[in-house]
Amino acid sequence: MDGTDAVGDETLLREARNLTPALYALGRVLRLRGVEEAGLAPLPPSDLEVLRQILDAPGIGVGTLAQQLGLHASNVSTAVRGLVGQGLVRRERDPHDRRAVQLFPTMAAVQGMAMIEQAWAEIFADSLATLSGDQRAALTAAGPALRALASALRTQRNAARG
């Protein structure tokens, strides 16, 4: 079923309306918590997104990074400058195009993100402890589907941008 058909499918729309607020709330928790709990210097949510993408795709360029995050290249460049200044990202000339720059996470970024992810796990574990066993099992089972949904959303966004 393509996106046009899905918009007309009332069942899918109802499911999306039920899931979207919960997923947005979870994303907001991840964007706004974890850094301080990990004992790290505060990072704006946009910088954390840029850093996460660089960690996921070492060697990425600013233009590709901006496209993948749906941000203006100038905003990504500003975030990258700040991350370089904090010792979390390093720039290297692209060996295939000396005019281009590739972005790589530093060891401090790798270690810092591990600390943030541990803090996220602890935050979520505290909340998971309040749920029933069935609710926890349902969330655990939903992990692969949520990753597939995230991938489909990224693909859809990138296709829409051309």
mmCIF file with all atom_site columns, C-alpha atoms in Angstrom, residues 42-100:
data_model
loop_
_atom_site.group_PDB
_atom_site.id
_atom_site.type_symbol
_atom_site.label_atom_id
_atom_site.label_alt_id
_atom_site.label_comp_id
_atom_site.label_asym_id
_atom_site.label_entity_id
_atom_site.label_seq_id
_atom_site.pdbx_PDB_ins_code
_atom_site.Cartn_x
_atom_site.Cartn_y
_atom_site.Cartn_z
_atom_site.occupancy
_atom_site.B_iso_or_equiv
_atom_site.pdbx_formal_charge
_atom_site.auth_seq_id
_atom_site.auth_comp_id
_atom_site.auth_asym_id
_atom_site.auth_atom_id
_atom_site.pdbx_PDB_model_num
ATOM 1  C CA . PRO A 1 42  ? 24.417 20.488 28.543 1.00 0.00 ? 42  PRO A CA 1
ATOM 2  C CA . LEU A 1 43  ? 23.897 19.989 24.808 1.00 0.00 ? 43  LEU A CA 1
ATOM 3  C CA . PRO A 1 44  ? 21.011 21.540 22.901 1.00 0.00 ? 44  PRO A CA 1
ATOM 4  C CA . PRO A 1 45  ? 18.685 18.862 21.483 1.00 0.00 ? 45  PRO A CA 1
ATOM 5  C CA . SER A 1 46  ? 19.651 19.808 17.910 1.00 0.00 ? 46  SER A CA 1
ATOM 6  C CA . ASP A 1 47  ? 23.358 19.342 18.707 1.00 0.00 ? 47  ASP A CA 1
ATOM 7  C CA . LEU A 1 48  ? 22.584 15.973 20.253 1.00 0.00 ? 48  LEU A CA 1
ATOM 8  C CA . GLU A 1 49  ? 20.748 14.945 17.062 1.00 0.00 ? 49  GLU A CA 1
ATOM 9  C CA . VAL A 1 50  ? 23.703 16.052 14.923 1.00 0.00 ? 50  VAL A CA 1
ATOM 10 C CA . LEU A 1 51  ? 26.126 14.157 17.167 1.00 0.00 ? 51  LEU A CA 1
ATOM 11 C CA . ARG A 1 52  ? 23.944 11.025 17.133 1.00 0.00 ? 52  ARG A CA 1
ATOM 12 C CA . GLN A 1 53  ? 23.895 11.078 13.320 1.00 0.00 ? 53  GLN A CA 1
ATOM 13 C CA . ILE A 1 54  ? 27.687 11.508 13.140 1.00 0.00 ? 54  ILE A CA 1
ATOM 14 C CA . LEU A 1 55  ? 28.089 8.596  15.547 1.00 0.00 ? 55  LEU A CA 1
ATOM 15 C CA . ASP A 1 56  ? 25.781 6.504  13.348 1.00 0.00 ? 56  ASP A CA 1
ATOM 16 C CA . ALA A 1 57  ? 27.510 7.511  10.103 1.00 0.00 ? 57  ALA A CA 1
ATOM 17 C CA . PRO A 1 58  ? 31.177 8.402  10.698 1.00 0.00 ? 58  PRO A CA 1
ATOM 18 C CA . GLY A 1 59  ? 32.632 10.275 7.733  1.00 0.00 ? 59  GLY A CA 1
ATOM 19 C CA . ILE A 1 60  ? 29.342 11.928 6.819  1.00 0.00 ? 60  ILE A CA 1
ATOM 20 C CA . GLY A 1 61  ? 29.454 15.372 5.204  1.00 0.00 ? 61  GLY A CA 1
ATOM 21 C CA . VAL A 1 62  ? 27.575 18.457 6.376  1.00 0.00 ? 62  VAL A CA 1
ATOM 22 C CA . GLY A 1 63  ? 25.257 18.486 3.339  1.00 0.00 ? 63  GLY A CA 1
ATOM 23 C CA . THR A 1 64  ? 24.229 14.854 3.739  1.00 0.00 ? 64  THR A CA 1
ATOM 24 C CA . LEU A 1 65  ? 23.880 15.339 7.477  1.00 0.00 ? 65  LEU A CA 1
ATOM 25 C CA . ALA A 1 66  ? 21.584 18.334 6.948  1.00 0.00 ? 66  ALA A CA 1
ATOM 26 C CA . GLN A 1 67  ? 19.486 16.405 4.444  1.00 0.00 ? 67  GLN A CA 1
ATOM 27 C CA . GLN A 1 68  ? 19.112 13.391 6.717  1.00 0.00 ? 68  GLN A CA 1
ATOM 28 C CA . LEU A 1 69  ? 18.117 15.541 9.685  1.00 0.00 ? 69  LEU A CA 1
ATOM 29 C CA . GLY A 1 70  ? 15.868 17.857 7.689  1.00 0.00 ? 70  GLY A CA 1
ATOM 30 C CA . LEU A 1 71  ? 17.857 20.929 8.765  1.00 0.00 ? 71  LEU A CA 1
ATOM 31 C CA . HIS A 1 72  ? 19.452 23.789 6.877  1.00 0.00 ? 72  HIS A CA 1
ATOM 32 C CA . ALA A 1 73  ? 23.137 23.241 6.130  1.00 0.00 ? 73  ALA A CA 1
ATOM 33 C CA . SER A 1 74  ? 23.958 26.518 7.901  1.00 0.00 ? 74  SER A CA 1
ATOM 34 C CA . ASN A 1 75  ? 22.298 25.269 11.110 1.00 0.00 ? 75  ASN A CA 1
ATOM 35 C CA . VAL A 1 76  ? 24.169 21.978 10.888 1.00 0.00 ? 76  VAL A CA 1
ATOM 36 C CA . SER A 1 77  ? 27.442 23.842 10.282 1.00 0.00 ? 77  SER A CA 1
ATOM 37 C CA . THR A 1 78  ? 26.833 25.930 13.398 1.00 0.00 ? 78  THR A CA 1
ATOM 38 C CA . ALA A 1 79  ? 26.109 22.803 15.454 1.00 0.00 ? 79  ALA A CA 1
ATOM 39 C CA . VAL A 1 80  ? 29.203 21.070 14.062 1.00 0.00 ? 80  VAL A CA 1
ATOM 40 C CA . ARG A 1 81  ? 31.402 24.073 14.934 1.00 0.00 ? 81  ARG A CA 1
ATOM 41 C CA . GLY A 1 82  ? 30.138 23.889 18.504 1.00 0.00 ? 82  GLY A CA 1
ATOM 42 C CA . LEU A 1 83  ? 30.685 20.137 18.691 1.00 0.00 ? 83  LEU A CA 1
ATOM 43 C CA . VAL A 1 84  ? 34.214 20.533 17.288 1.00 0.00 ? 84  VAL A CA 1
ATOM 44 C CA . GLY A 1 85  ? 34.854 23.256 19.872 1.00 0.00 ? 85  GLY A CA 1
ATOM 45 C CA . GLN A 1 86  ? 33.739 20.887 22.642 1.00 0.00 ? 86  GLN A CA 1
ATOM 46 C CA . GLY A 1 87  ? 36.032 18.142 21.378 1.00 0.00 ? 87  GLY A CA 1
ATOM 47 C CA . LEU A 1 88  ? 33.162 15.847 20.366 1.00 0.00 ? 88  LEU A CA 1
ATOM 48 C CA . VAL A 1 89  ? 33.614 15.944 16.580 1.00 0.00 ? 89  VAL A CA 1
ATOM 49 C CA . ARG A 1 90  ? 36.653 16.196 14.355 1.00 0.00 ? 90  ARG A CA 1
ATOM 50 C CA . ARG A 1 91  ? 36.771 17.300 10.724 1.00 0.00 ? 91  ARG A CA 1
ATOM 51 C CA . GLU A 1 92  ? 38.904 15.614 8.099  1.00 0.00 ? 92  GLU A CA 1
ATOM 52 C CA . ARG A 1 93  ? 39.352 16.415 4.434  1.00 0.00 ? 93  ARG A CA 1
ATOM 53 C CA . ASP A 1 94  ? 37.591 13.921 2.182  1.00 0.00 ? 94  ASP A CA 1
ATOM 54 C CA . PRO A 1 95  ? 40.375 11.901 0.526  1.00 0.00 ? 95  PRO A CA 1
ATOM 55 C CA . HIS A 1 96  ? 38.325 11.715 -2.692 1.00 0.00 ? 96  HIS A CA 1
ATOM 56 C CA . ASP A 1 97  ? 37.369 15.414 -2.804 1.00 0.00 ? 97  ASP A CA 1
ATOM 57 C CA . ARG A 1 98  ? 39.789 17.769 -1.078 1.00 0.00 ? 98  ARG A CA 1
ATOM 58 C CA . ARG A 1 99  ? 37.122 20.510 -1.066 1.00 0.00 ? 99  ARG A CA 1
ATOM 59 C CA . ALA A 1 100 ? 34.781 18.406 1.068  1.00 0.00 ? 100 ALA A CA 1
#
